[in-house]
mmCIF file of C-alpha atoms and ligand atoms in Angstrom:
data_model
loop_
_atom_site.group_PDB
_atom_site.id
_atom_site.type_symbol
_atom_site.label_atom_id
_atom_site.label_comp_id
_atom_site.label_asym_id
_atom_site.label_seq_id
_atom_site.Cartn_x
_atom_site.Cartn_y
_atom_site.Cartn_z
ATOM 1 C CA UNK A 1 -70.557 -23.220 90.330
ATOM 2 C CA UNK A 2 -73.209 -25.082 88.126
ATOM 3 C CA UNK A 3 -73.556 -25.069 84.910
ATOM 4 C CA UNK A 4 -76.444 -24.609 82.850
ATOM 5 C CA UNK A 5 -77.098 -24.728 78.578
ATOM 6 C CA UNK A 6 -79.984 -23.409 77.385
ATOM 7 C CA UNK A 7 -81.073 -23.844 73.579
ATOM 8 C CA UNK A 8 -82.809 -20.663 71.973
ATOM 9 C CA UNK A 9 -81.779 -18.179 74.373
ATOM 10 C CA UNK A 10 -81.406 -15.341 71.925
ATOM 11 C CA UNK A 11 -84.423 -13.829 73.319
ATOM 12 C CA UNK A 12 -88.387 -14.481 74.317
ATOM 13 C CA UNK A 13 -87.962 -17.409 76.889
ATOM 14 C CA UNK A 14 -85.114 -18.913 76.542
ATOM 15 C CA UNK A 15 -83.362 -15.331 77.262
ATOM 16 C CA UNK A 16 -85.202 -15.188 80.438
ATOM 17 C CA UNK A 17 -84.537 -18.807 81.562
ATOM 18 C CA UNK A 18 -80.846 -17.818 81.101
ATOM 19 C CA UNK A 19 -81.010 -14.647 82.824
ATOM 20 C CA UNK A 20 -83.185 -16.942 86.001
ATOM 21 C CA UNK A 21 -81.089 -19.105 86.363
ATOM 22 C CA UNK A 22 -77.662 -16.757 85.939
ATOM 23 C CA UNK A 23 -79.481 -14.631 89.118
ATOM 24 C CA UNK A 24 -79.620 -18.552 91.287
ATOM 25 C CA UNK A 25 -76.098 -19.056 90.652
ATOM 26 C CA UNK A 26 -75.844 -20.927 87.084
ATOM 27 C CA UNK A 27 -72.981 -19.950 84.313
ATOM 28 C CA UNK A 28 -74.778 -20.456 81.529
ATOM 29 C CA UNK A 29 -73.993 -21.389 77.794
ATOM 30 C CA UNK A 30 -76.527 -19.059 75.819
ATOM 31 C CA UNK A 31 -77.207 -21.352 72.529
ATOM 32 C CA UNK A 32 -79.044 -20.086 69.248
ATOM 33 C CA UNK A 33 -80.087 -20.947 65.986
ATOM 34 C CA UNK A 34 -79.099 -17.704 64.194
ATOM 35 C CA UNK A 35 -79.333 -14.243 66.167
ATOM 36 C CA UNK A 36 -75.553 -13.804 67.212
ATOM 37 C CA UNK A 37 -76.298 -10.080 68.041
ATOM 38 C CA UNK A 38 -79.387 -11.654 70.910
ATOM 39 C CA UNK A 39 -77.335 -14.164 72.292
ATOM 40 C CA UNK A 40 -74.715 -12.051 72.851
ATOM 41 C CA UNK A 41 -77.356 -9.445 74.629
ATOM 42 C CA UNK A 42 -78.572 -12.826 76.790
ATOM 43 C CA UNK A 43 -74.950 -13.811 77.358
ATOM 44 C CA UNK A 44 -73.890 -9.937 78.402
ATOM 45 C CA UNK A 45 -76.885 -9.813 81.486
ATOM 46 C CA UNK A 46 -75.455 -13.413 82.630
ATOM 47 C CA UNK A 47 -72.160 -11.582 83.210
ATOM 48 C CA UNK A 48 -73.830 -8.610 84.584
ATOM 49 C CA UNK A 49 -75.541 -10.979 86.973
ATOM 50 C CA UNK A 50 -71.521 -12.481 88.141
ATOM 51 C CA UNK A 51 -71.739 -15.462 86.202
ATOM 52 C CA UNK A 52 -69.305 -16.365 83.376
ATOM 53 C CA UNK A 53 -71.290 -16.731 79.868
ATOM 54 C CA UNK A 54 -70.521 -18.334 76.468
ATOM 55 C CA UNK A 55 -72.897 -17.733 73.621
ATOM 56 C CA UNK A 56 -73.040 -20.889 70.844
ATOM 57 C CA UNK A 57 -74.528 -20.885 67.399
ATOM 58 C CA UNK A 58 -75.610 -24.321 66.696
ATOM 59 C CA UNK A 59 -78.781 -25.599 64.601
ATOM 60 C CA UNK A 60 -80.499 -27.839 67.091
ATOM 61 C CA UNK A 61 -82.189 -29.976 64.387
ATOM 62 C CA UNK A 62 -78.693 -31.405 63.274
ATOM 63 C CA UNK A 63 -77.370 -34.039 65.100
ATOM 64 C CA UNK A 64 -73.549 -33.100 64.962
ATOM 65 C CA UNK A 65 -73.933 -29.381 65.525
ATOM 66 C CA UNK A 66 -76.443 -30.033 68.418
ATOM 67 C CA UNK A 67 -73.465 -32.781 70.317
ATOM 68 C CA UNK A 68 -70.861 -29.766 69.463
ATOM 69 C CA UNK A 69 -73.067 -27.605 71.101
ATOM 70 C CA UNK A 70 -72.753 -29.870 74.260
ATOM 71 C CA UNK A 71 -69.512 -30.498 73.696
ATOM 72 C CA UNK A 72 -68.118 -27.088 73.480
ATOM 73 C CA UNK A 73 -70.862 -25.299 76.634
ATOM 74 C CA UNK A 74 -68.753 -28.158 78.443
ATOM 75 C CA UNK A 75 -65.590 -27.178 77.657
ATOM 76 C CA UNK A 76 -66.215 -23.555 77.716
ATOM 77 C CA UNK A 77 -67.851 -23.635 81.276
ATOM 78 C CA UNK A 78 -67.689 -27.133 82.575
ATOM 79 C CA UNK A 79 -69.776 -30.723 83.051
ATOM 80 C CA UNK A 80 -73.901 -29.684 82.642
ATOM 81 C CA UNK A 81 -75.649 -29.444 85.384
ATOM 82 C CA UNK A 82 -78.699 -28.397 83.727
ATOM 83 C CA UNK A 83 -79.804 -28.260 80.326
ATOM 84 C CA UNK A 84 -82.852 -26.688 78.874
ATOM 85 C CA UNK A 85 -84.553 -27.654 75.566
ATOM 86 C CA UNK A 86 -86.004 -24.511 74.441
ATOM 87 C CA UNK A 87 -85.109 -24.176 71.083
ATOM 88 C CA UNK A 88 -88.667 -24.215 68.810
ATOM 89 C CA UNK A 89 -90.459 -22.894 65.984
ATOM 90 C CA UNK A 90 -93.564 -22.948 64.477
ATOM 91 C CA UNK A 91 -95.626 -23.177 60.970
ATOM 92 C CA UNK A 92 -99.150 -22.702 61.453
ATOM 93 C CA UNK A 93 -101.360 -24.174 59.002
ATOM 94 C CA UNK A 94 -104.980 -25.976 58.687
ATOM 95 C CA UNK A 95 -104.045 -29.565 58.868
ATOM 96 C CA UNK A 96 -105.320 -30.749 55.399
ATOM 97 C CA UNK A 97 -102.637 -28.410 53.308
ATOM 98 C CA UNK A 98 -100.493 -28.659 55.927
ATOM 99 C CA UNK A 99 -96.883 -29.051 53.643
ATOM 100 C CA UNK A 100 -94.773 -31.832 54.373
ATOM 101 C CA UNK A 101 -92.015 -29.429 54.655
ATOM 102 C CA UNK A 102 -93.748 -27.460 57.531
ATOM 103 C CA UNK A 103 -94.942 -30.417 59.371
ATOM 104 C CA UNK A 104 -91.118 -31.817 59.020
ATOM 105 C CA UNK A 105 -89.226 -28.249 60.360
ATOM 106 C CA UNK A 106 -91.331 -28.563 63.128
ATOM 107 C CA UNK A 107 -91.092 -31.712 64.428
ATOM 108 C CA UNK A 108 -86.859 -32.104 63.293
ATOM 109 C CA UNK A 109 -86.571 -29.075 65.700
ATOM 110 C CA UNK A 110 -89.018 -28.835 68.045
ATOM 111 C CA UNK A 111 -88.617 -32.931 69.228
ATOM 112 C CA UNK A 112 -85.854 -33.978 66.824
ATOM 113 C CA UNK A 113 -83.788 -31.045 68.261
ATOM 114 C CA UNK A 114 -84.482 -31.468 71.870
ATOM 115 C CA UNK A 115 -83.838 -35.420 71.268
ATOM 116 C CA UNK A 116 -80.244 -34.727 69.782
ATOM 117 C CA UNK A 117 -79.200 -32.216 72.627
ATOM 118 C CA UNK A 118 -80.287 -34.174 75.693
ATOM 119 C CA UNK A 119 -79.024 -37.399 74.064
ATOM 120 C CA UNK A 120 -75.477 -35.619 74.102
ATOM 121 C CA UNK A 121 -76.067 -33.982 77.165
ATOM 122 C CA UNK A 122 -76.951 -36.965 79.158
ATOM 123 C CA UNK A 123 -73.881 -39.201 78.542
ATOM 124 C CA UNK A 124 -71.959 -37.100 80.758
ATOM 125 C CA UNK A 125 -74.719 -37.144 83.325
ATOM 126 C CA UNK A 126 -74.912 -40.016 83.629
ATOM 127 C CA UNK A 127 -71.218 -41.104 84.416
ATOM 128 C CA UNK A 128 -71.000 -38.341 87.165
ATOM 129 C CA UNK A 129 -74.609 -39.508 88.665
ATOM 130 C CA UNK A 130 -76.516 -36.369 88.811
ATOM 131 C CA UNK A 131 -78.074 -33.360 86.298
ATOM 132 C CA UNK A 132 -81.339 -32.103 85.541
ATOM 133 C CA UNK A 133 -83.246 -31.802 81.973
ATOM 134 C CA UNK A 134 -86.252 -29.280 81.453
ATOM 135 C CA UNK A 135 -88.002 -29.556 78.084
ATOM 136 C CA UNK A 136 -90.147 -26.442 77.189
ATOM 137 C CA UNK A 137 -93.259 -27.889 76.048
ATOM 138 C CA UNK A 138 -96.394 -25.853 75.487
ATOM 139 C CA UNK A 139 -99.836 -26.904 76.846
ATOM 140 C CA UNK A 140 -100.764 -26.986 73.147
ATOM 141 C CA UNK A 141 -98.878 -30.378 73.551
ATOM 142 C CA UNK A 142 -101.713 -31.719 75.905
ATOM 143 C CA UNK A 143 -104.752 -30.387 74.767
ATOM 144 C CA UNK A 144 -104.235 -29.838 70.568
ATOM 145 C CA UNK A 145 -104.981 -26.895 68.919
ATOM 146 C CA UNK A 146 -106.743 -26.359 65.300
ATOM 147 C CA UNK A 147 -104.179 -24.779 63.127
ATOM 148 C CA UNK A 148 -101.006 -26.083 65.353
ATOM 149 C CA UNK A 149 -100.925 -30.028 64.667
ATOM 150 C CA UNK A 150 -97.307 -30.596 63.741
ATOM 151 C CA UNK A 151 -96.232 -28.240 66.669
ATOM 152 C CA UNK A 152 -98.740 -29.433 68.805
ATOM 153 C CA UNK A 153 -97.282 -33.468 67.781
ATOM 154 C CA UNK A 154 -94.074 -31.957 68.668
ATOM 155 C CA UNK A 155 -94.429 -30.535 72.020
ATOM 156 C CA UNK A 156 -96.727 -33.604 73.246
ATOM 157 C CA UNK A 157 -93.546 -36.090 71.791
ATOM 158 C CA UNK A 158 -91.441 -33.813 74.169
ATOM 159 C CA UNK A 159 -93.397 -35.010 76.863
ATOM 160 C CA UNK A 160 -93.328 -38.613 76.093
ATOM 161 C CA UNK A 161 -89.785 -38.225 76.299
ATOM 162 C CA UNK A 162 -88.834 -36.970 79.072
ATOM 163 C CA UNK A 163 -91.509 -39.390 80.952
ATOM 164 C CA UNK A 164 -89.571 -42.338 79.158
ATOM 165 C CA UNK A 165 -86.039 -39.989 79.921
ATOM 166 C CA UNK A 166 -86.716 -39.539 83.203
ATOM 167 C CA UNK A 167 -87.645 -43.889 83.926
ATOM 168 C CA UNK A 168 -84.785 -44.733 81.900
ATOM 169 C CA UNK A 169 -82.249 -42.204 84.675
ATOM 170 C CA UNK A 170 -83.789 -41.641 87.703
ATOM 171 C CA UNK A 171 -81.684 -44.213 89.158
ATOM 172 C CA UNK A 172 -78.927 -42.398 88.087
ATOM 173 C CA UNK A 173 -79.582 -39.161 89.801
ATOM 174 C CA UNK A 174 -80.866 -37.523 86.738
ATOM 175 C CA UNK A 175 -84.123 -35.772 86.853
ATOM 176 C CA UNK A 176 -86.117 -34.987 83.855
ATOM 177 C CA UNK A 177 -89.119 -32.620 83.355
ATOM 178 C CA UNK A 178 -91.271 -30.344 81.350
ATOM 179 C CA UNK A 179 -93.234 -27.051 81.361
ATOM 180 C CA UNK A 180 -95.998 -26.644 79.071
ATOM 181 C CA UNK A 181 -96.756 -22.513 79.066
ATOM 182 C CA UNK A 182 -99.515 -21.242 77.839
ATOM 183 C CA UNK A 183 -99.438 -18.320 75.757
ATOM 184 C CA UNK A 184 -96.262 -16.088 76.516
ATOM 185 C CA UNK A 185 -95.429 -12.900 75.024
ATOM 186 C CA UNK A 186 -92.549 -13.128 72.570
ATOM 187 C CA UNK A 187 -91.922 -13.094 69.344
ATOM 188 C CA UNK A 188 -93.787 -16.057 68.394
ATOM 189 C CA UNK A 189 -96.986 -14.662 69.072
ATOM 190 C CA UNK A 190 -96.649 -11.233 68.086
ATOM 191 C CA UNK A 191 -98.653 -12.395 65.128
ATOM 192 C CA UNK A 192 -101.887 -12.961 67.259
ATOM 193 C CA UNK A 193 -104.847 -11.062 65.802
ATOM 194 C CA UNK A 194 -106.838 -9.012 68.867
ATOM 195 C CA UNK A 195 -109.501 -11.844 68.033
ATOM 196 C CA UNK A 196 -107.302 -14.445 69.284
ATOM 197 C CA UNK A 197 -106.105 -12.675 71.707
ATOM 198 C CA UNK A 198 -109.127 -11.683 72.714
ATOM 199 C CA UNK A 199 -110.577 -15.152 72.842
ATOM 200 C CA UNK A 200 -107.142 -16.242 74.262
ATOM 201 C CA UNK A 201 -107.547 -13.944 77.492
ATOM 202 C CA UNK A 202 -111.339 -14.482 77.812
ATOM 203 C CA UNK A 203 -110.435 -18.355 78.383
ATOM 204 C CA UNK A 204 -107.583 -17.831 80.988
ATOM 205 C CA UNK A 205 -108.614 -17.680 84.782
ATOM 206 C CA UNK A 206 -105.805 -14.913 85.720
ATOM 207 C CA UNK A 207 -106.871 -12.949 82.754
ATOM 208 C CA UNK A 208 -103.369 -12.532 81.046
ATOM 209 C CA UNK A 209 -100.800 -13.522 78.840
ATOM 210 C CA UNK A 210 -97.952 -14.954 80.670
ATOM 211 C CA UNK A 211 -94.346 -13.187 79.952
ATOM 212 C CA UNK A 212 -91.239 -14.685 79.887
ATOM 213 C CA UNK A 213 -90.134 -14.337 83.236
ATOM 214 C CA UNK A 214 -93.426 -16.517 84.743
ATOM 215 C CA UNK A 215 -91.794 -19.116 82.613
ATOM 216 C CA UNK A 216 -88.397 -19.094 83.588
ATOM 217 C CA UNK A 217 -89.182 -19.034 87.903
ATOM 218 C CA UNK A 218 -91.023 -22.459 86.795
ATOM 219 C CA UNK A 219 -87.964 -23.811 84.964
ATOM 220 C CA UNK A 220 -85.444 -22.656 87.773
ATOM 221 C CA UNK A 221 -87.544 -24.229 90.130
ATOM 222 C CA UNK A 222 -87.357 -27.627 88.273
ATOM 223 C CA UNK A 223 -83.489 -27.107 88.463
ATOM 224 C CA UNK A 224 -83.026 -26.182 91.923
ATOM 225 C CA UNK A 225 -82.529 -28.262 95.164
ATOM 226 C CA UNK A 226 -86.072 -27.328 95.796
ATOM 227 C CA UNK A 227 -87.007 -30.157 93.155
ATOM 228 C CA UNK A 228 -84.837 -32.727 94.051
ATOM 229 C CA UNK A 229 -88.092 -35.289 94.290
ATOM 230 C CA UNK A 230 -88.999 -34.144 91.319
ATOM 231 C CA UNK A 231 -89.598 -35.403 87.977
ATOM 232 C CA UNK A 232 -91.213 -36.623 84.508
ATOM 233 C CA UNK A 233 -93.349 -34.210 85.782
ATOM 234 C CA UNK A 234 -95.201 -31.393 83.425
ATOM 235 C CA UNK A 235 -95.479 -28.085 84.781
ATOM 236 C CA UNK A 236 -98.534 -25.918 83.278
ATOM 237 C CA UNK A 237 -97.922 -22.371 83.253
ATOM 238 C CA UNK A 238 -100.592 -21.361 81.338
ATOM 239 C CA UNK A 239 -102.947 -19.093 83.889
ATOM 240 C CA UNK A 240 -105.488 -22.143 83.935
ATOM 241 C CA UNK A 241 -105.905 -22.089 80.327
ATOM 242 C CA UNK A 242 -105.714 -25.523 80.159
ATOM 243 C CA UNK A 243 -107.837 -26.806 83.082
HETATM 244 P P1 NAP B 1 -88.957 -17.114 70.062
HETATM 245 O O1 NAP B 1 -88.975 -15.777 70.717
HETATM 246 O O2 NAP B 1 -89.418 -17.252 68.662
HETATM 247 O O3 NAP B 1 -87.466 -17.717 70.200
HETATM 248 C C1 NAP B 1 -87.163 -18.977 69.665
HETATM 249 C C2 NAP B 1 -85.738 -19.328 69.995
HETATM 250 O O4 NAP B 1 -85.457 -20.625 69.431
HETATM 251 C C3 NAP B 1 -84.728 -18.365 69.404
HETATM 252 O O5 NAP B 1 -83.686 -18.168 70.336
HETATM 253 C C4 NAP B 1 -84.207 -19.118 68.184
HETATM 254 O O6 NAP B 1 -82.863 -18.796 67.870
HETATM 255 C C5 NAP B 1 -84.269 -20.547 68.665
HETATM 256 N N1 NAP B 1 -84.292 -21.501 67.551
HETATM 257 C C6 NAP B 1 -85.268 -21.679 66.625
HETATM 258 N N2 NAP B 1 -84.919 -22.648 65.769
HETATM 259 C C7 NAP B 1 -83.696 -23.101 66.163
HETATM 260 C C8 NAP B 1 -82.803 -24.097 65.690
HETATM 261 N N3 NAP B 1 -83.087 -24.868 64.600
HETATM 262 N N4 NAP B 1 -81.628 -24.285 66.343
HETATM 263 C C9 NAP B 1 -81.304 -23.536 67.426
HETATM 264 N N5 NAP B 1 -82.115 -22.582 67.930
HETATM 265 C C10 NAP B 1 -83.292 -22.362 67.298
HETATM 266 O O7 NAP B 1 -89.825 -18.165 70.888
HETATM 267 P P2 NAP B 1 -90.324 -18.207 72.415
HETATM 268 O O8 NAP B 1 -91.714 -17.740 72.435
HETATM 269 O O9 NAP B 1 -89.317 -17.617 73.312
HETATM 270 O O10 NAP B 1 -90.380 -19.792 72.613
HETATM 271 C C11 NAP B 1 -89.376 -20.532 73.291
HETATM 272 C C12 NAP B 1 -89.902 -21.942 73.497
HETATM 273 O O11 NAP B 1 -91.108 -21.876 74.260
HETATM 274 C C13 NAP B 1 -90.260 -22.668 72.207
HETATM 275 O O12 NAP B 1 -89.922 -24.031 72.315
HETATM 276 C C14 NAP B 1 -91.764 -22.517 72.137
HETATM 277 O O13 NAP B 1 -92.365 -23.519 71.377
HETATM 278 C C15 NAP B 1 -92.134 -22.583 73.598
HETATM 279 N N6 NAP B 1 -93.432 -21.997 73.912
HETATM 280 C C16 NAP B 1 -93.684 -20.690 73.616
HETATM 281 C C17 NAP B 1 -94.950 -20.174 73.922
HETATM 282 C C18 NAP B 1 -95.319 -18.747 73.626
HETATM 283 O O14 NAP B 1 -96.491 -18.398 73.774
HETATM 284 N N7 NAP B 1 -94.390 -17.889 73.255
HETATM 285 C C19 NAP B 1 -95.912 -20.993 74.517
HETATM 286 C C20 NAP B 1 -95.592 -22.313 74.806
HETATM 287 C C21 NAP B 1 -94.348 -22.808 74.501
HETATM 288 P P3 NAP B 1 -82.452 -17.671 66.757
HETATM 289 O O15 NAP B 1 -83.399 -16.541 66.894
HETATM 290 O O16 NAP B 1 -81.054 -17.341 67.154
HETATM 291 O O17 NAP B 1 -82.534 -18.356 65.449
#
């Protein structure tokens, strides 16, 4: 059966990537930063679903705990097929007193993070000739956003590498791509006045917020034999917000 890690799967997306891509056939190694009692939930509906689950604690923006992460969703559950770089955070703030320490959390875990997990991850890919890498961008990445410049750096460096990834592999069998969701209802934007959200909705074609789940079908597409000439390709999923 494949195999599948996903980073930040505690809850929000990254739950509901896991849960996706339990229901096409993946085990899946449920990874988070700190919220043992949410992976665990994530891990328990991948069983439900048949699969076998593991659920790993591991910081992604440290470079040994994000290769032990690797390391031990391979020997729990096997060689990666798939891994998805979900893992984020943010630290909104007006760019001039933006803090150096918020601009640096960001970017160590957002890009750092998802650098230091596929780098791990693809090593092993690459000897057996075949995987598939999904980065969960954010359309912030490709069109800024006032208030959001170090996570808005950090999701369009994402996409610069897995464009450079995904040159640097394809020979190898490896595909590498990225979604870039608009705004998804989770925990990180509970926080949105009715303003916002008011604005946000008023500027989206389909007239919604996008939930987890419209997320996920994108990612298990990109890791599917549907997608197999596929990649460095950027999925929106953002209800046109971005057009
Ligand atoms: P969320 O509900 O806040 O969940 C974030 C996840 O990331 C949690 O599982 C958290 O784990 C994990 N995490 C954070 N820092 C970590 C670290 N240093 N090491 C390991 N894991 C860490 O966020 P979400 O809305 O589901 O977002 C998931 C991804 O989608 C993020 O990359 C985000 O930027 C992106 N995205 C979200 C939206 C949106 O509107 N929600 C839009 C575009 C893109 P713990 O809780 O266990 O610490």
């Amino acid at each position: 059966m494949p195999v599948a890690l996903v980073t930040g799967a505690s809850r929000g997306i990254g739950a509901a990537i896991a849960e996706t891509l339990a229901m096409q056939g993946f085990d899946v190694a449920v990874g988070y930063g700190s919220d043992a009692d949410g992976a665990a939930r994530t891990a328990a509906a991948v069983s439900a679903l048949g699969r076998r689950a593991v659920a790993l604690k591991a910081d992604v923006s440290d470079d040994v705990e994000a290769a032990e992460l690797v390391a031990a969703a391979e020997t729990e559950l096997g060689p990666l097929d798939a891994v998805i770089l979900n893992a984020g955070i943010t630290r909104d703030g007006l760019f001039v007193r933006m803090s150096v320490e918020d601009w640096r959390a960001v970017i160590d875990t957002n890009l750092t993070g998802a650098f230091y997990v596929s780098r791990a991850a693809v090593r092993g890919m690459l000897r057996r000739r075949s995987g598939s890498i999904v980065a969960v961008s954010s359309i912030v990445g490709l069109t800024g956003n006032a208030g959001q410049a170090n996570y808005a750096a950090a999701k369009a460096g994402m996409i610069g590498m897995v464009k450079s990834l995904a040159k640097e592999v394809g020979g190898r069998g490896i595909r590498v791509n990225a979604v870039a969701p608009g705004y998804v209802t989770t925990d990180m934007t509970a926080d949105l006045s009715d303003e916002q959200r008011d604005q946000i909705l008023a500027s989206t074609p389909l007239g919604r917020l996008g939930t987890p789940a419209d997320v996920a079908d994108a990612v298990a597409f990109l890791c599917s034999d549907a997608a197999t000439f596929v990649t460095g390709s950027v999925i929106r999923v953002d209800g046109g917000l971005g057009i």
